[in-house]
Amino acid sequence: SQQGEEDPQALSIQEGENATMNCSYKTSINNLQWYRQNSGRGLVHLILIRSNEREKHSGRLRVTLDTSKKSSSLLITASRAADTASYFCATDSGSRLTFGEGTQLTVNP
Amino acid sequence: GAVVSQHPSRVICKSGTSVKIECRSLDFQATTMFWYRQFPKKSLMLMATSNEGSKATYEQGVEKDKFLINHASLTLSTLTVTSAHPEDSSFYICSAREPKQGAQHFGDGTRLSIL
């Protein structure tokens, strides 16, 4: 297993449903960051959650962090077709980010 | 709006050409910038960490003479792919770390195609 493994690899849902993506990691972290990437584009920063935080919200996004289980989840509520993208978690050790393999989310209209 | 600007967005050139990619931090001064490479449907692979005013730190397996990095100012880092060959074709993305919050912001990437 690699740092920042994500689950599931692919997720297909209907518009209006919630989408949950999970991320597990192995080493200690300063913070964990979630990113979104549309096909052929750069990454858009979504949320940063620090190692001493357990939950964070931003609009329709909710991120949790469980450092005892070394895992994080990203919840997108009331999904829209425009949310279709790849989502990556990245663990920050202080000197670098290490990315997971990503979850491809497809939201069907 | 974008906080990191990367240019060009797409390059198509002949084998043997050297290609320079620029990464600019627009909203903050970045002492540290990062260069990544991404293969189709894969995650980002860190190539090197670019430090303002000093030499870049390269990841294992990345040829420093092949991928020249210059970080001459607090807002600009450049990656030059020297004597590019078809196997260098890829999507290259830069990022800059916000000094206070620590979040990394990414450019839009450069699609490099070597014929």
JSON list of N, CA, C and O in Angstrom, two decimals, chain A residues 31 33 35 37 40-45 48 50 88 92 94-97 99-102, chain B residues 34 36 38 42-44 46 59 91 93 97 100-109 111:
[
{"chain": "A", "resi": 31, "resn": "ASN", "atom": "N", "xyz": [-0.80, 17.96, 8.05]},
{"chain": "A", "resi": 31, "resn": "ASN", "atom": "CA", "xyz": [-2.16, 18.21, 7.62]},
{"chain": "A", "resi": 31, "resn": "ASN", "atom": "C", "xyz": [-2.48, 17.30, 6.43]},
{"chain": "A", "resi": 31, "resn": "ASN", "atom": "O", "xyz": [-1.59, 16.62, 5.90]},
{"chain": "A", "resi": 33, "resn": "GLN", "atom": "N", "xyz": [-4.76, 17.38, 2.73]},
{"chain": "A", "resi": 33, "resn": "GLN", "atom": "CA", "xyz": [-5.44, 18.30, 1.81]},
{"chain": "A", "resi": 33, "resn": "GLN", "atom": "C", "xyz": [-6.20, 17.51, 0.76]},
{"chain": "A", "resi": 33, "resn": "GLN", "atom": "O", "xyz": [-5.74, 16.46, 0.32]},
{"chain": "A", "resi": 35, "resn": "TYR", "atom": "N", "xyz": [-8.00, 17.71, -3.06]},
{"chain": "A", "resi": 35, "resn": "TYR", "atom": "CA", "xyz": [-7.95, 18.45, -4.31]},
{"chain": "A", "resi": 35, "resn": "TYR", "atom": "C", "xyz": [-8.92, 17.85, -5.31]},
{"chain": "A", "resi": 35, "resn": "TYR", "atom": "O", "xyz": [-9.27, 16.68, -5.23]},
{"chain": "A", "resi": 37, "resn": "GLN", "atom": "N", "xyz": [-9.54, 17.61, -9.62]},
{"chain": "A", "resi": 37, "resn": "GLN", "atom": "CA", "xyz": [-8.91, 17.81, -10.91]},
{"chain": "A", "resi": 37, "resn": "GLN", "atom": "C", "xyz": [-9.89, 17.45, -12.02]},
{"chain": "A", "resi": 37, "resn": "GLN", "atom": "O", "xyz": [-10.36, 16.32, -12.09]},
{"chain": "A", "resi": 40, "resn": "GLY", "atom": "N", "xyz": [-7.50, 16.89, -17.76]},
{"chain": "A", "resi": 40, "resn": "GLY", "atom": "CA", "xyz": [-6.55, 17.71, -18.49]},
{"chain": "A", "resi": 40, "resn": "GLY", "atom": "C", "xyz": [-6.23, 19.05, -17.87]},
{"chain": "A", "resi": 40, "resn": "GLY", "atom": "O", "xyz": [-5.60, 19.89, -18.51]},
{"chain": "A", "resi": 41, "resn": "ARG", "atom": "N", "xyz": [-6.66, 19.25, -16.63]},
{"chain": "A", "resi": 41, "resn": "ARG", "atom": "CA", "xyz": [-6.43, 20.53, -15.96]},
{"chain": "A", "resi": 41, "resn": "ARG", "atom": "C", "xyz": [-5.56, 20.35, -14.73]},
{"chain": "A", "resi": 41, "resn": "ARG", "atom": "O", "xyz": [-5.23, 19.23, -14.33]},
{"chain": "A", "resi": 42, "resn": "GLY", "atom": "N", "xyz": [-5.20, 21.47, -14.12]},
{"chain": "A", "resi": 42, "resn": "GLY", "atom": "CA", "xyz": [-4.46, 21.41, -12.87]},
{"chain": "A", "resi": 42, "resn": "GLY", "atom": "C", "xyz": [-5.36, 21.05, -11.70]},
{"chain": "A", "resi": 42, "resn": "GLY", "atom": "O", "xyz": [-6.54, 20.78, -11.87]},
{"chain": "A", "resi": 43, "resn": "LEU", "atom": "N", "xyz": [-4.77, 21.05, -10.52]},
{"chain": "A", "resi": 43, "resn": "LEU", "atom": "CA", "xyz": [-5.53, 20.70, -9.32]},
{"chain": "A", "resi": 43, "resn": "LEU", "atom": "C", "xyz": [-6.08, 21.94, -8.65]},
{"chain": "A", "resi": 43, "resn": "LEU", "atom": "O", "xyz": [-5.40, 22.95, -8.53]},
{"chain": "A", "resi": 44, "resn": "VAL", "atom": "N", "xyz": [-7.30, 21.82, -8.17]},
{"chain": "A", "resi": 44, "resn": "VAL", "atom": "CA", "xyz": [-7.93, 22.90, -7.43]},
{"chain": "A", "resi": 44, "resn": "VAL", "atom": "C", "xyz": [-7.96, 22.50, -5.96]},
{"chain": "A", "resi": 44, "resn": "VAL", "atom": "O", "xyz": [-8.46, 21.42, -5.60]},
{"chain": "A", "resi": 45, "resn": "HIS", "atom": "N", "xyz": [-7.44, 23.36, -5.10]},
{"chain": "A", "resi": 45, "resn": "HIS", "atom": "CA", "xyz": [-7.40, 23.07, -3.67]},
{"chain": "A", "resi": 45, "resn": "HIS", "atom": "C", "xyz": [-8.81, 23.21, -3.10]},
{"chain": "A", "resi": 45, "resn": "HIS", "atom": "O", "xyz": [-9.48, 24.22, -3.30]},
{"chain": "A", "resi": 48, "resn": "LEU", "atom": "N", "xyz": [-8.10, 22.04, 3.48]},
{"chain": "A", "resi": 48, "resn": "LEU", "atom": "CA", "xyz": [-6.94, 21.60, 4.28]},
{"chain": "A", "resi": 48, "resn": "LEU", "atom": "C", "xyz": [-7.44, 21.34, 5.69]},
{"chain": "A", "resi": 48, "resn": "LEU", "atom": "O", "xyz": [-8.09, 22.20, 6.28]},
{"chain": "A", "resi": 50, "resn": "ARG", "atom": "N", "xyz": [-6.03, 20.16, 9.47]},
{"chain": "A", "resi": 50, "resn": "ARG", "atom": "CA", "xyz": [-4.81, 19.97, 10.24]},
{"chain": "A", "resi": 50, "resn": "ARG", "atom": "C", "xyz": [-4.91, 18.70, 11.10]},
{"chain": "A", "resi": 50, "resn": "ARG", "atom": "O", "xyz": [-6.00, 18.22, 11.39]},
{"chain": "A", "resi": 88, "resn": "PHE", "atom": "N", "xyz": [-8.43, 13.96, -5.23]},
{"chain": "A", "resi": 88, "resn": "PHE", "atom": "CA", "xyz": [-7.21, 13.41, -4.64]},
{"chain": "A", "resi": 88, "resn": "PHE", "atom": "C", "xyz": [-7.06, 13.89, -3.20]},
{"chain": "A", "resi": 88, "resn": "PHE", "atom": "O", "xyz": [-7.32, 15.06, -2.91]},
{"chain": "A", "resi": 92, "resn": "ASP", "atom": "N", "xyz": [0.48, 15.93, 4.00]},
{"chain": "A", "resi": 92, "resn": "ASP", "atom": "CA", "xyz": [1.56, 16.90, 4.08]},
{"chain": "A", "resi": 92, "resn": "ASP", "atom": "C", "xyz": [2.41, 16.58, 5.31]},
{"chain": "A", "resi": 92, "resn": "ASP", "atom": "O", "xyz": [1.95, 16.68, 6.44]},
{"chain": "A", "resi": 94, "resn": "GLY", "atom": "N", "xyz": [5.09, 18.23, 5.96]},
{"chain": "A", "resi": 94, "resn": "GLY", "atom": "CA", "xyz": [5.80, 19.46, 6.32]},
{"chain": "A", "resi": 94, "resn": "GLY", "atom": "C", "xyz": [6.77, 19.88, 5.23]},
{"chain": "A", "resi": 94, "resn": "GLY", "atom": "O", "xyz": [7.00, 21.06, 5.00]},
{"chain": "A", "resi": 95, "resn": "SER", "atom": "N", "xyz": [7.33, 18.88, 4.55]},
{"chain": "A", "resi": 95, "resn": "SER", "atom": "CA", "xyz": [8.28, 19.20, 3.49]},
{"chain": "A", "resi": 95, "resn": "SER", "atom": "C", "xyz": [7.72, 18.90, 2.10]},
{"chain": "A", "resi": 95, "resn": "SER", "atom": "O", "xyz": [8.21, 19.42, 1.11]},
{"chain": "A", "resi": 96, "resn": "ARG", "atom": "N", "xyz": [6.71, 18.05, 2.04]},
{"chain": "A", "resi": 96, "resn": "ARG", "atom": "CA", "xyz": [6.18, 17.67, 0.74]},
{"chain": "A", "resi": 96, "resn": "ARG", "atom": "C", "xyz": [4.78, 17.10, 0.87]},
{"chain": "A", "resi": 96, "resn": "ARG", "atom": "O", "xyz": [4.37, 16.67, 1.94]},
{"chain": "A", "resi": 97, "resn": "LEU", "atom": "N", "xyz": [4.07, 17.11, -0.24]},
{"chain": "A", "resi": 97, "resn": "LEU", "atom": "CA", "xyz": [2.77, 16.45, -0.33]},
{"chain": "A", "resi": 97, "resn": "LEU", "atom": "C", "xyz": [2.94, 15.09, -0.98]},
{"chain": "A", "resi": 97, "resn": "LEU", "atom": "O", "xyz": [3.70, 14.96, -1.94]},
{"chain": "A", "resi": 99, "resn": "PHE", "atom": "N", "xyz": [0.50, 12.26, -2.76]},
{"chain": "A", "resi": 99, "resn": "PHE", "atom": "CA", "xyz": [-0.85, 12.12, -3.26]},
{"chain": "A", "resi": 99, "resn": "PHE", "atom": "C", "xyz": [-1.31, 10.67, -3.28]},
{"chain": "A", "resi": 99, "resn": "PHE", "atom": "O", "xyz": [-0.52, 9.75, -3.54]},
{"chain": "A", "resi": 100, "resn": "GLY", "atom": "N", "xyz": [-2.61, 10.50, -3.08]},
{"chain": "A", "resi": 100, "resn": "GLY", "atom": "CA", "xyz": [-3.24, 9.22, -3.31]},
{"chain": "A", "resi": 100, "resn": "GLY", "atom": "C", "xyz": [-3.50, 9.04, -4.79]},
{"chain": "A", "resi": 100, "resn": "GLY", "atom": "O", "xyz": [-3.23, 9.93, -5.59]},
{"chain": "A", "resi": 101, "resn": "GLU", "atom": "N", "xyz": [-4.03, 7.88, -5.15]},
{"chain": "A", "resi": 101, "resn": "GLU", "atom": "CA", "xyz": [-4.26, 7.57, -6.55]},
{"chain": "A", "resi": 101, "resn": "GLU", "atom": "C", "xyz": [-5.52, 8.23, -7.08]},
{"chain": "A", "resi": 101, "resn": "GLU", "atom": "O", "xyz": [-5.75, 8.26, -8.29]},
{"chain": "A", "resi": 102, "resn": "GLY", "atom": "N", "xyz": [-6.35, 8.73, -6.21]},
{"chain": "A", "resi": 102, "resn": "GLY", "atom": "CA", "xyz": [-7.51, 9.48, -6.65]},
{"chain": "A", "resi": 102, "resn": "GLY", "atom": "C", "xyz": [-8.78, 8.66, -6.79]},
{"chain": "A", "resi": 102, "resn": "GLY", "atom": "O", "xyz": [-8.74, 7.44, -6.95]},
{"chain": "B", "resi": 34, "resn": "PHE", "atom": "N", "xyz": [6.97, 23.43, -6.26]},
{"chain": "B", "resi": 34, "resn": "PHE", "atom": "CA", "xyz": [7.14, 22.00, -6.53]},
{"chain": "B", "resi": 34, "resn": "PHE", "atom": "C", "xyz": [6.80, 21.72, -7.99]},
{"chain": "B", "resi": 34, "resn": "PHE", "atom": "O", "xyz": [5.92, 22.35, -8.57]},
{"chain": "B", "resi": 36, "resn": "TYR", "atom": "N", "xyz": [5.64, 18.56, -10.57]},
{"chain": "B", "resi": 36, "resn": "TYR", "atom": "CA", "xyz": [5.10, 17.21, -10.62]},
{"chain": "B", "resi": 36, "resn": "TYR", "atom": "C", "xyz": [4.94, 16.77, -12.07]},
{"chain": "B", "resi": 36, "resn": "TYR", "atom": "O", "xyz": [4.82, 17.59, -12.98]},
{"chain": "B", "resi": 38, "resn": "GLN", "atom": "N", "xyz": [2.49, 13.95, -14.28]},
{"chain": "B", "resi": 38, "resn": "GLN", "atom": "CA", "xyz": [1.30, 13.11, -14.16]},
{"chain": "B", "resi": 38, "resn": "GLN", "atom": "C", "xyz": [1.09, 12.35, -15.46]},
{"chain": "B", "resi": 38, "resn": "GLN", "atom": "O", "xyz": [0.98, 12.94, -16.53]},
{"chain": "B", "resi": 42, "resn": "LYS", "atom": "N", "xyz": [-3.41, 8.70, -13.84]},
{"chain": "B", "resi": 42, "resn": "LYS", "atom": "CA", "xyz": [-2.58, 8.38, -12.69]},
{"chain": "B", "resi": 42, "resn": "LYS", "atom": "C", "xyz": [-2.49, 9.58, -11.75]},
{"chain": "B", "resi": 42, "resn": "LYS", "atom": "O", "xyz": [-2.93, 10.68, -12.09]},
{"chain": "B", "resi": 43, "resn": "SER", "atom": "N", "xyz": [-1.90, 9.33, -10.60]},
{"chain": "B", "resi": 43, "resn": "SER", "atom": "CA", "xyz": [-1.74, 10.41, -9.64]},
{"chain": "B", "resi": 43, "resn": "SER", "atom": "C", "xyz": [-0.51, 11.25, -9.97]},
{"chain": "B", "resi": 43, "resn": "SER", "atom": "O", "xyz": [0.20, 10.99, -10.93]},
{"chain": "B", "resi": 44, "resn": "LEU", "atom": "N", "xyz": [-0.27, 12.26, -9.15]},
{"chain": "B", "resi": 44, "resn": "LEU", "atom": "CA", "xyz": [0.87, 13.14, -9.38]},
{"chain": "B", "resi": 44, "resn": "LEU", "atom": "C", "xyz": [2.13, 12.53, -8.78]},
{"chain": "B", "resi": 44, "resn": "LEU", "atom": "O", "xyz": [2.12, 12.02, -7.66]},
{"chain": "B", "resi": 46, "resn": "LEU", "atom": "N", "xyz": [5.88, 13.57, -7.62]},
{"chain": "B", "resi": 46, "resn": "LEU", "atom": "CA", "xyz": [6.77, 14.69, -7.34]},
{"chain": "B", "resi": 46, "resn": "LEU", "atom": "C", "xyz": [8.10, 14.48, -8.04]},
{"chain": "B", "resi": 46, "resn": "LEU", "atom": "O", "xyz": [8.73, 13.42, -7.89]},
{"chain": "B", "resi": 59, "resn": "GLU", "atom": "N", "xyz": [13.79, 14.26, -6.67]},
{"chain": "B", "resi": 59, "resn": "GLU", "atom": "CA", "xyz": [13.37, 12.96, -6.17]},
{"chain": "B", "resi": 59, "resn": "GLU", "atom": "C", "xyz": [14.23, 11.87, -6.83]},
{"chain": "B", "resi": 59, "resn": "GLU", "atom": "O", "xyz": [14.82, 12.07, -7.90]},
{"chain": "B", "resi": 91, "resn": "PHE", "atom": "N", "xyz": [2.20, 15.30, -18.73]},
{"chain": "B", "resi": 91, "resn": "PHE", "atom": "CA", "xyz": [1.54, 16.47, -18.17]},
{"chain": "B", "resi": 91, "resn": "PHE", "atom": "C", "xyz": [2.37, 16.91, -16.97]},
{"chain": "B", "resi": 91, "resn": "PHE", "atom": "O", "xyz": [2.55, 16.15, -16.04]},
{"chain": "B", "resi": 93, "resn": "ILE", "atom": "N", "xyz": [2.96, 19.64, -13.90]},
{"chain": "B", "resi": 93, "resn": "ILE", "atom": "CA", "xyz": [2.20, 20.59, -13.07]},
{"chain": "B", "resi": 93, "resn": "ILE", "atom": "C", "xyz": [3.10, 21.15, -11.98]},
{"chain": "B", "resi": 93, "resn": "ILE", "atom": "O", "xyz": [3.87, 20.41, -11.37]},
{"chain": "B", "resi": 97, "resn": "ARG", "atom": "N", "xyz": [3.58, 26.72, -2.34]},
{"chain": "B", "resi": 97, "resn": "ARG", "atom": "CA", "xyz": [3.03, 26.56, -1.00]},
{"chain": "B", "resi": 97, "resn": "ARG", "atom": "C", "xyz": [2.78, 27.93, -0.39]},
{"chain": "B", "resi": 97, "resn": "ARG", "atom": "O", "xyz": [3.65, 28.79, -0.36]},
{"chain": "B", "resi": 100, "resn": "LYS", "atom": "N", "xyz": [1.62, 30.98, 5.06]},
{"chain": "B", "resi": 100, "resn": "LYS", "atom": "CA", "xyz": [0.94, 30.96, 6.35]},
{"chain": "B", "resi": 100, "resn": "LYS", "atom": "C", "xyz": [0.12, 29.69, 6.56]},
{"chain": "B", "resi": 100, "resn": "LYS", "atom": "O", "xyz": [0.30, 28.96, 7.53]},
{"chain": "B", "resi": 101, "resn": "GLN", "atom": "N", "xyz": [-0.80, 29.45, 5.64]},
{"chain": "B", "resi": 101, "resn": "GLN", "atom": "CA", "xyz": [-1.73, 28.33, 5.82]},
{"chain": "B", "resi": 101, "resn": "GLN", "atom": "C", "xyz": [-1.11, 26.98, 5.47]},
{"chain": "B", "resi": 101, "resn": "GLN", "atom": "O", "xyz": [-1.53, 25.95, 5.97]},
{"chain": "B", "resi": 102, "resn": "GLY", "atom": "N", "xyz": [-0.13, 27.01, 4.59]},
{"chain": "B", "resi": 102, "resn": "GLY", "atom": "CA", "xyz": [0.51, 25.76, 4.20]},
{"chain": "B", "resi": 102, "resn": "GLY", "atom": "C", "xyz": [-0.16, 25.05, 3.05]},
{"chain": "B", "resi": 102, "resn": "GLY", "atom": "O", "xyz": [0.33, 24.01, 2.62]},
{"chain": "B", "resi": 103, "resn": "ALA", "atom": "N", "xyz": [-1.27, 25.57, 2.58]},
{"chain": "B", "resi": 103, "resn": "ALA", "atom": "CA", "xyz": [-1.94, 24.92, 1.44]},
{"chain": "B", "resi": 103, "resn": "ALA", "atom": "C", "xyz": [-1.08, 25.08, 0.20]},
{"chain": "B", "resi": 103, "resn": "ALA", "atom": "O", "xyz": [-0.41, 26.08, 0.01]},
{"chain": "B", "resi": 104, "resn": "GLN", "atom": "N", "xyz": [-1.10, 24.07, -0.63]},
{"chain": "B", "resi": 104, "resn": "GLN", "atom": "CA", "xyz": [-0.40, 24.15, -1.91]},
{"chain": "B", "resi": 104, "resn": "GLN", "atom": "C", "xyz": [-1.40, 24.45, -3.01]},
{"chain": "B", "resi": 104, "resn": "GLN", "atom": "O", "xyz": [-2.44, 23.81, -3.09]},
{"chain": "B", "resi": 105, "resn": "HIS", "atom": "N", "xyz": [-1.05, 25.42, -3.84]},
{"chain": "B", "resi": 105, "resn": "HIS", "atom": "CA", "xyz": [-1.91, 25.79, -4.96]},
{"chain": "B", "resi": 105, "resn": "HIS", "atom": "C", "xyz": [-1.20, 25.42, -6.26]},
{"chain": "B", "resi": 105, "resn": "HIS", "atom": "O", "xyz": [0.01, 25.62, -6.40]},
{"chain": "B", "resi": 106, "resn": "PHE", "atom": "N", "xyz": [-1.98, 24.89, -7.18]},
{"chain": "B", "resi": 106, "resn": "PHE", "atom": "CA", "xyz": [-1.41, 24.32, -8.40]},
{"chain": "B", "resi": 106, "resn": "PHE", "atom": "C", "xyz": [-1.70, 25.18, -9.62]},
{"chain": "B", "resi": 106, "resn": "PHE", "atom": "O", "xyz": [-2.74, 25.84, -9.71]},
{"chain": "B", "resi": 107, "resn": "GLY", "atom": "N", "xyz": [-0.76, 25.13, -10.56]},
{"chain": "B", "resi": 107, "resn": "GLY", "atom": "CA", "xyz": [-1.01, 25.70, -11.87]},
{"chain": "B", "resi": 107, "resn": "GLY", "atom": "C", "xyz": [-1.92, 24.80, -12.67]},
{"chain": "B", "resi": 107, "resn": "GLY", "atom": "O", "xyz": [-2.29, 23.71, -12.23]},
{"chain": "B", "resi": 108, "resn": "ASP", "atom": "N", "xyz": [-2.27, 25.25, -13.86]},
{"chain": "B", "resi": 108, "resn": "ASP", "atom": "CA", "xyz": [-3.17, 24.50, -14.72]},
{"chain": "B", "resi": 108, "resn": "ASP", "atom": "C", "xyz": [-2.48, 23.39, -15.51]},
{"chain": "B", "resi": 108, "resn": "ASP", "atom": "O", "xyz": [-3.13, 22.67, -16.25]},
{"chain": "B", "resi": 109, "resn": "GLY", "atom": "N", "xyz": [-1.17, 23.30, -15.35]},
{"chain": "B", "resi": 109, "resn": "GLY", "atom": "CA", "xyz": [-0.45, 22.22, -16.01]},
{"chain": "B", "resi": 109, "resn": "GLY", "atom": "C", "xyz": [-0.01, 22.56, -17.41]},
{"chain": "B", "resi": 109, "resn": "GLY", "atom": "O", "xyz": [-0.55, 23.46, -18.06]},
{"chain": "B", "resi": 111, "resn": "ARG", "atom": "N", "xyz": [0.81, 20.47, -20.99]},
{"chain": "B", "resi": 111, "resn": "ARG", "atom": "CA", "xyz": [0.78, 19.22, -21.75]},
{"chain": "B", "resi": 111, "resn": "ARG", "atom": "C", "xyz": [1.93, 19.26, -22.74]},
{"chain": "B", "resi": 111, "resn": "ARG", "atom": "O", "xyz": [1.93, 20.06, -23.66]}
]
